[in-house]
Coordinates of C-alpha atoms in Angstrom, one line a residue:
X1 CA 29.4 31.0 6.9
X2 CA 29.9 30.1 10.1
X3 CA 29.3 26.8 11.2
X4 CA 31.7 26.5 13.8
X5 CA 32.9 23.2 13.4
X6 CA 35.2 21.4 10.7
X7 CA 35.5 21.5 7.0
X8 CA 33.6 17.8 7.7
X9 CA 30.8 19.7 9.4
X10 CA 30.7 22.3 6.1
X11 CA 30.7 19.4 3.7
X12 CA 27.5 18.2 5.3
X13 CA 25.8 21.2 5.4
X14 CA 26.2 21.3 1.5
X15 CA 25.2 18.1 0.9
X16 CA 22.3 18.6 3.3
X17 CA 21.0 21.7 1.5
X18 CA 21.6 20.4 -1.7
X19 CA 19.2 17.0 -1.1
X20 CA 17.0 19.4 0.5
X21 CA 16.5 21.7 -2.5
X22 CA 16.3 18.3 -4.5
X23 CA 13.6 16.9 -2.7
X24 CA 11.6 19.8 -1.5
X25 CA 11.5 20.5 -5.2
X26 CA 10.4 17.3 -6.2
X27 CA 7.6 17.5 -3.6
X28 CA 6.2 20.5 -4.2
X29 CA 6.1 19.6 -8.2
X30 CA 4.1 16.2 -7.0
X31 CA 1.3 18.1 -4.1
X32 CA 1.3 21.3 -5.7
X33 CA 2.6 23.0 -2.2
X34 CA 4.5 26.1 -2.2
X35 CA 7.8 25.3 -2.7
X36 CA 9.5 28.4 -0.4
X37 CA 6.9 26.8 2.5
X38 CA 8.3 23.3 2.0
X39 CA 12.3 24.4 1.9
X40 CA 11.6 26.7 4.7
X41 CA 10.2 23.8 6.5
X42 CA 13.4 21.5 5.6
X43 CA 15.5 23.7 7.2
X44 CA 13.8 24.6 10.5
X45 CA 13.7 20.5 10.7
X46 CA 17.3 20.2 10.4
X47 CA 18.1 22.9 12.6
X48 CA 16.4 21.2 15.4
X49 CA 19.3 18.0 14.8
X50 CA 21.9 18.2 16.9
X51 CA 24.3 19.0 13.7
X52 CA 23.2 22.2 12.9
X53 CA 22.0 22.9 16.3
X54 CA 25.6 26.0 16.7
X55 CA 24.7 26.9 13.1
X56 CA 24.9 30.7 12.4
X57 CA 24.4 31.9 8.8
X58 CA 26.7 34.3 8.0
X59 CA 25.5 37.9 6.8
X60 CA 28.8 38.3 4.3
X61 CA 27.8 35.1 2.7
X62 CA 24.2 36.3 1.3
X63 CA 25.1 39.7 0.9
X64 CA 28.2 39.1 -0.9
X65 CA 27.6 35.4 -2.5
X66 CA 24.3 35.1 -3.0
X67 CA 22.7 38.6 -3.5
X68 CA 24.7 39.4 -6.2
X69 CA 24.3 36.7 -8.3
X70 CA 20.8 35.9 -7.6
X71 CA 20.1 40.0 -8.3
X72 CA 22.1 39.9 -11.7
X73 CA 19.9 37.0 -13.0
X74 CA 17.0 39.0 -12.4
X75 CA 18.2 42.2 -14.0
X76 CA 19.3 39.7 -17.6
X77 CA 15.5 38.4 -17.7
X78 CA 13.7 41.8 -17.1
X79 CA 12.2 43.7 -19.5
X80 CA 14.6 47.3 -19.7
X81 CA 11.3 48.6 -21.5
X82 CA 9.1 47.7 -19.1
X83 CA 11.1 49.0 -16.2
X84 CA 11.2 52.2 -18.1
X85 CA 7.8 52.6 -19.1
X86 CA 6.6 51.4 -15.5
X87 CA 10.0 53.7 -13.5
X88 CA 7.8 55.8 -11.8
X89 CA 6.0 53.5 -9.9
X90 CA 8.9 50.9 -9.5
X91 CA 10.4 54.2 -8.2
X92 CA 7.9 55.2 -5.7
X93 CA 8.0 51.0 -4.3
X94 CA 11.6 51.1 -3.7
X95 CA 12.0 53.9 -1.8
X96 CA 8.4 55.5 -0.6
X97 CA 7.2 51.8 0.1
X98 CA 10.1 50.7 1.9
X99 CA 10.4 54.3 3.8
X100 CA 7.0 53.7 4.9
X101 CA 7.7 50.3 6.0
X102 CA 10.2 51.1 7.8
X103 CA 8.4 53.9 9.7
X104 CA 5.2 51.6 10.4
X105 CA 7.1 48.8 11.5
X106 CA 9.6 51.3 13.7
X107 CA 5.7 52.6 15.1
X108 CA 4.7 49.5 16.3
X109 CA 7.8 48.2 17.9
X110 CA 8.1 51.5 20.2
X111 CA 4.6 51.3 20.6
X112 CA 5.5 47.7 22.5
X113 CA 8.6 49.0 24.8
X114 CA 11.5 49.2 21.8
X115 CA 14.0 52.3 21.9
X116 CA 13.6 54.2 18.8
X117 CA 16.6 53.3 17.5
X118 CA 16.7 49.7 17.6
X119 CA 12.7 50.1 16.3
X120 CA 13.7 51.7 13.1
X121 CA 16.6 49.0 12.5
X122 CA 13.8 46.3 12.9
X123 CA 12.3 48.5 9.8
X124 CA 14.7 48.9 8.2
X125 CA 15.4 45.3 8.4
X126 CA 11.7 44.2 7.4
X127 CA 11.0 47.4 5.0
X128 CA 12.4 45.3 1.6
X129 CA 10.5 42.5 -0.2
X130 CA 12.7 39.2 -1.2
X131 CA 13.9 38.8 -4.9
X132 CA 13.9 35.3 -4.4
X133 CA 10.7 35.1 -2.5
X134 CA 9.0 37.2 -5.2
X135 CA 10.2 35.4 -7.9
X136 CA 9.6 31.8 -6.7
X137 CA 5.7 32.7 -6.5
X138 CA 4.7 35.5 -8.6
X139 CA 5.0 33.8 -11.8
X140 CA 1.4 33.8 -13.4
X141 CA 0.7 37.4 -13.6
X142 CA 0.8 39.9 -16.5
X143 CA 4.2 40.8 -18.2
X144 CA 3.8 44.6 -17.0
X145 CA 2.7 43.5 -13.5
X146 CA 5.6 41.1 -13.1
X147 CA 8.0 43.1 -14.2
X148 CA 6.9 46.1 -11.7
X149 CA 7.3 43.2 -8.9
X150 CA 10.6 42.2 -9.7
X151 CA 11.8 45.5 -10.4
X152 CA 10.8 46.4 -7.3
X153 CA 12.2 43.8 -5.2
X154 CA 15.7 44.1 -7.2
X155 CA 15.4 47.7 -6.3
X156 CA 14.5 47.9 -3.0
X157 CA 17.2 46.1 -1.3
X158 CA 19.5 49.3 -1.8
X159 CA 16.9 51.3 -0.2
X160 CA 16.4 49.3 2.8
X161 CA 20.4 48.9 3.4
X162 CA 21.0 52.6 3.0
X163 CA 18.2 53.3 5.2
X164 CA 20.1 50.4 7.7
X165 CA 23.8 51.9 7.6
X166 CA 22.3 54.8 8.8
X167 CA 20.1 53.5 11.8
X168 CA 23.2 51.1 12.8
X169 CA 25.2 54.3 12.7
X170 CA 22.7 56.3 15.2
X171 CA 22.4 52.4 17.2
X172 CA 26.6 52.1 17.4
X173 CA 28.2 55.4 17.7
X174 CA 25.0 57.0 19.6
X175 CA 24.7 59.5 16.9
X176 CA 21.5 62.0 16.9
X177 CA 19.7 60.8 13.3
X178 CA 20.1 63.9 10.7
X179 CA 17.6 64.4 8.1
X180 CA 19.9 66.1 5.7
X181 CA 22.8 63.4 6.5
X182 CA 20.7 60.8 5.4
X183 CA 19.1 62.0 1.9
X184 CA 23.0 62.7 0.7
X185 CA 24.0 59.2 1.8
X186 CA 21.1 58.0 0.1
X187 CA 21.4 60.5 -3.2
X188 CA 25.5 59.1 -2.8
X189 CA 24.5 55.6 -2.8
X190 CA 22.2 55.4 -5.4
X191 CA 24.1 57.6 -8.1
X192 CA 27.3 55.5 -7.4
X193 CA 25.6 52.6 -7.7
X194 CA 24.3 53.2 -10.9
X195 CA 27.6 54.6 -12.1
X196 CA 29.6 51.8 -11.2
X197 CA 27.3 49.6 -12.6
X198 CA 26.7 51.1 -15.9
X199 CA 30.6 51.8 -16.3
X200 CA 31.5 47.9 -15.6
X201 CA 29.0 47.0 -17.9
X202 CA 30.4 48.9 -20.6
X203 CA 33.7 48.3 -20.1
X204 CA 32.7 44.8 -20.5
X205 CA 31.3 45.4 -23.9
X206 CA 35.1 45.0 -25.8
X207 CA 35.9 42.2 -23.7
X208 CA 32.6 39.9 -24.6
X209 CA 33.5 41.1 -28.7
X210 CA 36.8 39.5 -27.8
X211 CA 36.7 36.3 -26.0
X212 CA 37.2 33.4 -28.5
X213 CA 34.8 30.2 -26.6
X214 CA 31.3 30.0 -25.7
X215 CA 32.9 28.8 -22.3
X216 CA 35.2 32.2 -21.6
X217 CA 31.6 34.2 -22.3
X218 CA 29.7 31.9 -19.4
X219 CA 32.8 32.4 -17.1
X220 CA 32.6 36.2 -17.8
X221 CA 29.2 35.9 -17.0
X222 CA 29.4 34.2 -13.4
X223 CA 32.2 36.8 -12.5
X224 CA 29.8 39.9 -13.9
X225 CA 28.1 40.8 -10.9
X226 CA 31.0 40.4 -8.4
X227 CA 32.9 42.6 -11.0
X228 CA 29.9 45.3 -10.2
X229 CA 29.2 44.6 -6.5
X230 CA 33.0 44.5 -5.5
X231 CA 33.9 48.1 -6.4
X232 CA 30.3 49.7 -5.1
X233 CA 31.2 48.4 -1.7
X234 CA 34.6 49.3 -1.2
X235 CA 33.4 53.1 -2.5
X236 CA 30.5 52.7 0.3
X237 CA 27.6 53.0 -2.5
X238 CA 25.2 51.2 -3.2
X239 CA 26.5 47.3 -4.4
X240 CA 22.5 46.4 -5.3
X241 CA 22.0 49.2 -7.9
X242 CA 25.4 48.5 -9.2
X243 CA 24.4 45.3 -10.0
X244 CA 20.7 45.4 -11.3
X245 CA 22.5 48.2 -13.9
X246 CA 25.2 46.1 -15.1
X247 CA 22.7 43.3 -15.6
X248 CA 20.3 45.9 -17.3
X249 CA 22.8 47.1 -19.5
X250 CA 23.9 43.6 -20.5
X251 CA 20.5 43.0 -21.4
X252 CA 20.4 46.0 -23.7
X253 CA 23.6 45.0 -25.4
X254 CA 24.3 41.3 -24.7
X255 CA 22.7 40.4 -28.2
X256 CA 25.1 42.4 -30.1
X257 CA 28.4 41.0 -28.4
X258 CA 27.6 37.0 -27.4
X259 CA 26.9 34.4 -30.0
X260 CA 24.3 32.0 -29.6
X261 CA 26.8 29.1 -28.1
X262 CA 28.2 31.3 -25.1
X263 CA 24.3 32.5 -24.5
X264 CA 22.7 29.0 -24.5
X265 CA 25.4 28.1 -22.4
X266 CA 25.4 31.1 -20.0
X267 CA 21.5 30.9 -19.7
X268 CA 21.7 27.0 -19.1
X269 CA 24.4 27.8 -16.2
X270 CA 22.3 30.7 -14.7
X271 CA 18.7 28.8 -14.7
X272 CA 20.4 26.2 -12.5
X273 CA 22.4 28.3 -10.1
X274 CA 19.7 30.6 -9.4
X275 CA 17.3 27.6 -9.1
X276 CA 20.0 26.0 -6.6
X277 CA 21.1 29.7 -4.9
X278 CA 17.5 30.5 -4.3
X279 CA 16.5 27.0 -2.7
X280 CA 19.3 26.9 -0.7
X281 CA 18.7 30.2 1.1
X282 CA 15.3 29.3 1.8
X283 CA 17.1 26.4 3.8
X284 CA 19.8 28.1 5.3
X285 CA 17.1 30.8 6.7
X286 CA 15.2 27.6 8.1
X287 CA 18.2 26.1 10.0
X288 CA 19.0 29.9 11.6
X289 CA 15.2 29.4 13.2
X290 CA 15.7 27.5 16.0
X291 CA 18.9 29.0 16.6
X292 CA 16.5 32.6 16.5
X293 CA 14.6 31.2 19.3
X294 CA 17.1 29.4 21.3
X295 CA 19.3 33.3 21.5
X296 CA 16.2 35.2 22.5
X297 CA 17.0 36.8 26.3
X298 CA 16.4 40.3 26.1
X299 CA 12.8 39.6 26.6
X300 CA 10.4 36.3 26.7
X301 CA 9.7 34.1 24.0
X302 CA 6.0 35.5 24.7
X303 CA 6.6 39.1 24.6
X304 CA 8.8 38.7 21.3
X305 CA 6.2 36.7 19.7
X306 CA 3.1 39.0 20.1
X307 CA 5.9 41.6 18.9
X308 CA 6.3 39.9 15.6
X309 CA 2.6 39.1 14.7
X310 CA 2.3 42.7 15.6
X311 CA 5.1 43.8 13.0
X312 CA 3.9 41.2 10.7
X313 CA 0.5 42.5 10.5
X314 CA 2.1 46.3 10.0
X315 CA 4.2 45.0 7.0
X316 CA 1.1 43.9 5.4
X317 CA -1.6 46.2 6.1
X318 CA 1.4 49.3 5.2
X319 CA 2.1 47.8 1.8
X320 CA -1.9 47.3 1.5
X321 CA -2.7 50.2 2.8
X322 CA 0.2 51.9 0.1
X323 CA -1.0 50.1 -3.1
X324 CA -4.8 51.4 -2.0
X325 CA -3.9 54.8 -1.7
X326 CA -0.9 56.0 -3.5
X327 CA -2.0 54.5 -6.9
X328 CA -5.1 57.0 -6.7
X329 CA -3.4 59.8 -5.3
X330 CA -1.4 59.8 -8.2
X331 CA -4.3 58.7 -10.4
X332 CA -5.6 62.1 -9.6
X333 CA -2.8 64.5 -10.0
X334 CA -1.8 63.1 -13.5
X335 CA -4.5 62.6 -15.7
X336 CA -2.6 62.8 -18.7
X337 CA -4.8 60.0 -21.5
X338 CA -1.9 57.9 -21.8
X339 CA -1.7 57.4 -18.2
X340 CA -5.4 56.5 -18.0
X341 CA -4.9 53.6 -20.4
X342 CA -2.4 51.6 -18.1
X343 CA -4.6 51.9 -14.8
X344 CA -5.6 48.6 -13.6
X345 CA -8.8 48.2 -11.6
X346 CA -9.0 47.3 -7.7
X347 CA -9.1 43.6 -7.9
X348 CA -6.1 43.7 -10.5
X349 CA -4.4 45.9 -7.7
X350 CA -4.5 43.3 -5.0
X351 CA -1.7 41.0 -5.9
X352 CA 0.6 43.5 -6.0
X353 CA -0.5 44.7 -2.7
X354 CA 0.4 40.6 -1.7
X355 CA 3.3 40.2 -2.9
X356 CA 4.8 41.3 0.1
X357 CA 7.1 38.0 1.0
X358 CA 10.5 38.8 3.0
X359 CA 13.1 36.3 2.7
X360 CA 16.9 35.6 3.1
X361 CA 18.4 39.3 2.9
X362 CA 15.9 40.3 5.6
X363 CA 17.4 38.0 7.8
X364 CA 21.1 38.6 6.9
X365 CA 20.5 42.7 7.5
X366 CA 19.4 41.7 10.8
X367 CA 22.3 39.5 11.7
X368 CA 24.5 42.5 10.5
X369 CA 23.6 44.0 13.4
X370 CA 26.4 44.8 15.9
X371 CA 26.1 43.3 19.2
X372 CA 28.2 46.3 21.0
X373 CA 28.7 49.9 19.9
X374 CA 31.6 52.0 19.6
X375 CA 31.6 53.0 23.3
X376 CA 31.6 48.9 23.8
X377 CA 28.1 48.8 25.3
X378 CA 26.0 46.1 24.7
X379 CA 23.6 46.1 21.8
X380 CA 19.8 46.0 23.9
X381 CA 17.2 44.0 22.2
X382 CA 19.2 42.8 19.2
X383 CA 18.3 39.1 19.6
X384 CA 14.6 40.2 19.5
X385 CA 15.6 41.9 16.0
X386 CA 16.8 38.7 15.0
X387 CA 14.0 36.6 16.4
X388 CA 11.0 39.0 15.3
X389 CA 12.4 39.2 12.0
X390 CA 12.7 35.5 10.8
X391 CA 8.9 35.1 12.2
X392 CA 7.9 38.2 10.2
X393 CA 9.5 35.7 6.9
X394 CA 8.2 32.4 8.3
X395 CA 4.2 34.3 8.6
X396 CA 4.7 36.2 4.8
X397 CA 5.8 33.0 3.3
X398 CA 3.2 30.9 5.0
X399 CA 0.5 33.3 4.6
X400 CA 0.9 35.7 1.3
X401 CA 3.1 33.3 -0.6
X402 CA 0.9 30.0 -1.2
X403 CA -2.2 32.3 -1.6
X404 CA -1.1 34.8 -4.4
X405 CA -1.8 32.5 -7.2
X406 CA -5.6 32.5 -5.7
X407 CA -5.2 36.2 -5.5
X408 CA -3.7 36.2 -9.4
X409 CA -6.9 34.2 -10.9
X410 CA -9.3 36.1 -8.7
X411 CA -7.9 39.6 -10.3
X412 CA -8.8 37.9 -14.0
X413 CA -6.4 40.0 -15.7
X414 CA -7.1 40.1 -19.4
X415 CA -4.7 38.3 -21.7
X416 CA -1.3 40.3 -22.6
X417 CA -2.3 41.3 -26.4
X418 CA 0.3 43.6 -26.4
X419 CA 3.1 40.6 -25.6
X420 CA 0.9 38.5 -28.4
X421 CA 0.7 41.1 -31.1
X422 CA 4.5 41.9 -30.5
X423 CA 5.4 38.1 -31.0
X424 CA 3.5 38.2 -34.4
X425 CA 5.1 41.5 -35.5
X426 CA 8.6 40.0 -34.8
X427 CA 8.2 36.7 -36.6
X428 CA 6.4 38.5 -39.2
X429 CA 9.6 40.6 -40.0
X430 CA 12.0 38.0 -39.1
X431 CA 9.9 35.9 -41.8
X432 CA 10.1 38.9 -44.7
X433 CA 13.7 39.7 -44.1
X434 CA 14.5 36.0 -44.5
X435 CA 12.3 35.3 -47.6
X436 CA 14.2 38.6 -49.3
X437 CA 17.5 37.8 -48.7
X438 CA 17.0 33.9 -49.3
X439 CA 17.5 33.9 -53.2
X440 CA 20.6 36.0 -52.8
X441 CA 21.9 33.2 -49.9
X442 CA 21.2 30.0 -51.6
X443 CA 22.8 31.3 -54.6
X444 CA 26.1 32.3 -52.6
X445 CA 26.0 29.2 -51.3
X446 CA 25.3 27.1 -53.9
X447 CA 22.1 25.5 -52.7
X448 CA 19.5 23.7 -54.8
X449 CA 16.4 25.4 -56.7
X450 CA 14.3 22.5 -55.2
X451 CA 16.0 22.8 -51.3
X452 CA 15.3 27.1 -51.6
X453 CA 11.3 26.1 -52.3
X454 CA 11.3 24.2 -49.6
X455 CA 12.6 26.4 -47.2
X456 CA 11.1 29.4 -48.4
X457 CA 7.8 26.9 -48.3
X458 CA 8.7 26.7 -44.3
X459 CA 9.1 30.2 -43.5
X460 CA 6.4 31.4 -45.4
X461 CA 3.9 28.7 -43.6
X462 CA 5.8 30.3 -40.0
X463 CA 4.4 33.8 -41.1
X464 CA 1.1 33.0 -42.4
X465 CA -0.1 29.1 -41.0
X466 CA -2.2 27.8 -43.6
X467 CA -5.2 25.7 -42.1
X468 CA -3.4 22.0 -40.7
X469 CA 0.4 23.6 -41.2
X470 CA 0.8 23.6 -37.5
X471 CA -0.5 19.6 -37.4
X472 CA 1.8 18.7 -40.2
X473 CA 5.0 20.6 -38.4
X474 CA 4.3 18.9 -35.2
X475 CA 4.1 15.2 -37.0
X476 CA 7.4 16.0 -38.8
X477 CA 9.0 17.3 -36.1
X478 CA 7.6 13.9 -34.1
X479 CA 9.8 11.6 -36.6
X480 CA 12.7 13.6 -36.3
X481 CA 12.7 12.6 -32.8
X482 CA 11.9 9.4 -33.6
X483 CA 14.8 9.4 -36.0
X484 CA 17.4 10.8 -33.1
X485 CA 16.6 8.1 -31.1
X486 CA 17.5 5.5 -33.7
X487 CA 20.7 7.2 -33.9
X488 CA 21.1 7.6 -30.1
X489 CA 20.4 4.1 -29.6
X490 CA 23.4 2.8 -32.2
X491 CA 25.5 5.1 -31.5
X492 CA 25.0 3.3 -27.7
X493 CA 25.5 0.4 -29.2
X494 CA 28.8 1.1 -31.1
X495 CA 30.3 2.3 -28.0
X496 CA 29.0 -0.7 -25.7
X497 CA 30.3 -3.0 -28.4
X498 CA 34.0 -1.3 -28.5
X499 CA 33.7 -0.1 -32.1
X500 CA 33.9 3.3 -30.9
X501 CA 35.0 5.3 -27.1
X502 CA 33.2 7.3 -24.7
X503 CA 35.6 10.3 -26.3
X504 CA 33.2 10.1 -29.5
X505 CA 30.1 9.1 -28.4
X506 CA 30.6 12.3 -26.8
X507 CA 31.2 14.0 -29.3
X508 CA 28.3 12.8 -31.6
X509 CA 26.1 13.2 -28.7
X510 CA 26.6 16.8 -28.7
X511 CA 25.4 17.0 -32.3
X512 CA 22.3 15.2 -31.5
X513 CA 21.4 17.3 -28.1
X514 CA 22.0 20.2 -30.0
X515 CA 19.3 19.1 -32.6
X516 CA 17.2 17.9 -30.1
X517 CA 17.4 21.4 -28.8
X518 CA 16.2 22.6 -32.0
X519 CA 13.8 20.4 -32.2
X520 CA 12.3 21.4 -28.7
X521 CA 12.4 24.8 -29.5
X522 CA 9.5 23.9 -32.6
X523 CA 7.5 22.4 -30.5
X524 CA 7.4 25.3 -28.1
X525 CA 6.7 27.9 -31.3
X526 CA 4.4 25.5 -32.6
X527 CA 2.7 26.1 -29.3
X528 CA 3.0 29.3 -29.5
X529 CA 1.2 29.8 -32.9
X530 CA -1.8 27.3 -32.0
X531 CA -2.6 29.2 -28.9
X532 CA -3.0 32.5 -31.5
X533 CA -5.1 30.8 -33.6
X534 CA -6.9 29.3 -30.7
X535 CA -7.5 31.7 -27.6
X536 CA -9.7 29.3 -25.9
X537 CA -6.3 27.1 -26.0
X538 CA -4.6 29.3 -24.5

């Protein structure tokens, strides 16, 4: 990142994106204002200080800091079913979406006096949607719908930089753009990629079996998608598919090789960074707007900006136009009955279709943009790339972002049953299995008659609520709590009073968060059940 300045300067750019993620957070949880909006509009303001006024973000640090790890947290929380079930459509996104994109956008800047070379790198730039950007708004829709989403923004990104390697190569070396050149670099990139990350993945497998703390499994788990991105790039493939695979191949075996400690911990770690990561570039793209502005020369701050409402417009009447044509192009030429079942009407269509944010990685491809090419001439029009492309992420995050959720309710997709009848089936066989092997257990372990009947009692109330079981759980579970606090409160006490040291308090603590963990993890099944047995709950 350069900040150009000293290790002072650096320190306060950290603390300032740090408060900033704090307190835009904090805001947008009290007005109900789109969070993205509000760190977006934290940055810009602290760009305009005289601080961060020679701030330039460095494309190495989101492609190689933050992408990765903000991609493999995706890849651990999507479904690998989903993704399957839904491939040919993610498929057709990630590279026919952001091909045509590309094209449009490339259109509409040579249309307004752009060479078409530097036109397709603005497409290039602009074609992929923002993993983060998608992610911080597109949370209240269907499982199969989000999953297509995120699947397609984790996707995409290798698309989009393929499709930029090349243009930079025609912008740089004055190259004349072959068709044939291009699909093997993209058929190279996206085969490596997936090798790479499939084969770190697994060879990750034996270590996970072997690591002997819960804290070696979370520091594993931070190092993961460096481990896949690292080895993609230096082999020139694609460092985004390597990733997404190792994280989807994790997912498929994870359960089998970490324990419950090193996954609570792991997923406690990851929930915060990515939180943190994900505010932080929305800031960091804020501060590099004035500094957009201020390096505009090629052309006039008026010509750039009707070129970037222009492409702005193009990137969201393309994806419209895609996700109200493709679907039923394809609607017609497979008519298989299975097929027919999973088509969603036009108004279910539409948030799909508006779920077009850009974000961060837009603006990082554009700032990887050489100024001079390999005969050392000057780069024309590279500052309007820059400039055109972090208006193109201020208008989709102002416009599309803090109106999808109106989009979401308007669709009134009906309820998942499928994710609802699943949840049943699993505790119902968790429940039977447990109930079988229980006699067998308690006698191994030398448990009481009365304690089995109660326990049994529990899980056979889990499987089958009887009428006020849920009521009765929930009061119970109430004086535990009650009952940890008691404890938490002397165990205070000992320590204030010298009777015991911060070492054990510690120590007991643990026991009790743990517990308390539990205890919150009830309440939410208890939830869970009542909104069954209630659909006008849920």
């Amino acid at each position: 990142m350069n900040t150009n300045g000293t290790g002072v300067e650096s320190l306060e750019l950290i603390v300032v994106v740090a408060v900033g993620v704090l307190a835009m957070g904090w805001l947008s949880r009290r007005t109900g204002l789109s969070e993205p909006l509000l760190l977006l509009g934290a940055g810009c303001l602290a760009g305009l200080t005289p601080p961060f006024a020679g701030f330039a973000l460095s494309p190495e640090v989101v492609l190689f800091l933050f992408l990765p790890a903000l991609l493999y947290w995706e890849a651990l929380t999507s479904s690998v079913r989903e993704i399957r079930n839904n491939f040919r459509s993610i498929a057709l996104q990630a590279t026919g979406l952001v091909l045509a994109t590309a094209v449009a956008v490339a259109a509409v800047a040579h249309a307004l006096g752009y060479s078409w070379p530097i036109a397709f790198v603005l497409g290039a730039v602009l074609a992929p949607t923002d993993a983060a950007a998608v992610a911080a708004v597109a949370k209240a829709m269907p499982r199969r719908i989000l999953t297509v989403l995120r699947a397609e923004s984790l996707l995409n990104d290798g698309t989009a930089l393929v499709l930029l390697a090349v243009t930079i190569e025609v912008v740089t070396d004055e190259r004349p753009f072959s068709w044939s050149g291009t699909a093997l670099a993209f058929v190279e990139s996206y085969v490596g990629g997936i090798v790479i990350g499939a084969a770190i993945a697994l060879l990750l497998i034996p270590v996970r079996r072997r690591l002997p703390a819960p804290l070696l499994h979370s520091a594993l788990s931070v190092a993961t998608p460096f481990l896949a991105y690292l080895p993609a790039e230096l082999l020139h493939v694609s460092g985004v598919l390597a990733v997404v695979t190792c994280g989807l191949v994790t997912t498929r075996f994870g359960p089998r090789v970490i324990g419950s400690d090193a996954r609570i911990q792991a997923i406690a770690f990851w929930e915060v960074a990515s939180y943190l990561l994900n505010g932080a570039l929305f800031i960091l793209v804020g501060i590099q707007l004035p500094a957009a502005v201020r390096a505009l020369t090629s052309v006039s701050l008026a010509q750039a900006a009707i070129a970037a409402c222009a492409v702005s417009v193009a990137v969201i009447v393309t994806r419209l136009l895609w996700f109200y044509s493709v679907p039923y192009l394809v609607r017609f030429l497979d008519r298989r009955p299975q097929q027919r079942d999973r088509r969603i009407t036009a108004p279910q269509r539409l948030p799909l279709a508006w779920a077009g944010m850009r974000g961060a990685i837009s603006l990082a491809a554009a700032l990887t943009v050489p100024a001079v090419t390999a005969e050392g001439h000057v780069v024309e029009q590279r500052d309007a790339v820059v400039f055109i492309t972090a208006v193109v992420i201020v208008v989709t995050l102002t416009f599309l972002g803090p109106t999808l959720p109106t989009v979401v309710r308007r669709a009134r997709f009906p309820e998942d049953e499928v994710k609802t009848a699943e949840l049943t089936l699993a505790r119902c066989h968790m429940s039977s299995a447990a109930l079988r092997a229980l006699p067998e257990l308690a006698q191994r372990f030398g448990v009481t008659e009365a304690a089995t009947l109660r326990m049994a009692q529990d899980i056979e109330d889990r499987m089958a609520p009887a009428p006020g079981s849920t009521r009765r759980r929930e009061s119970a579970r109430r004086l535990e709590l009650a009952l940890l606090q008691v404890k938490r409160d002397t165990l205070r006490d000992l320590r204030d009073t010298g009777r015991i040291d911060d070492i054990v308090l510690r120590t007991v603590q643990e026991v009790l968060d743990v517990e308390e963990v539990r205890l919150g993890r009830k309440a939410h099944d208890a939830a869970a059940e009542a909104s069954q047995d209630d659909p006008a709950r849920s």
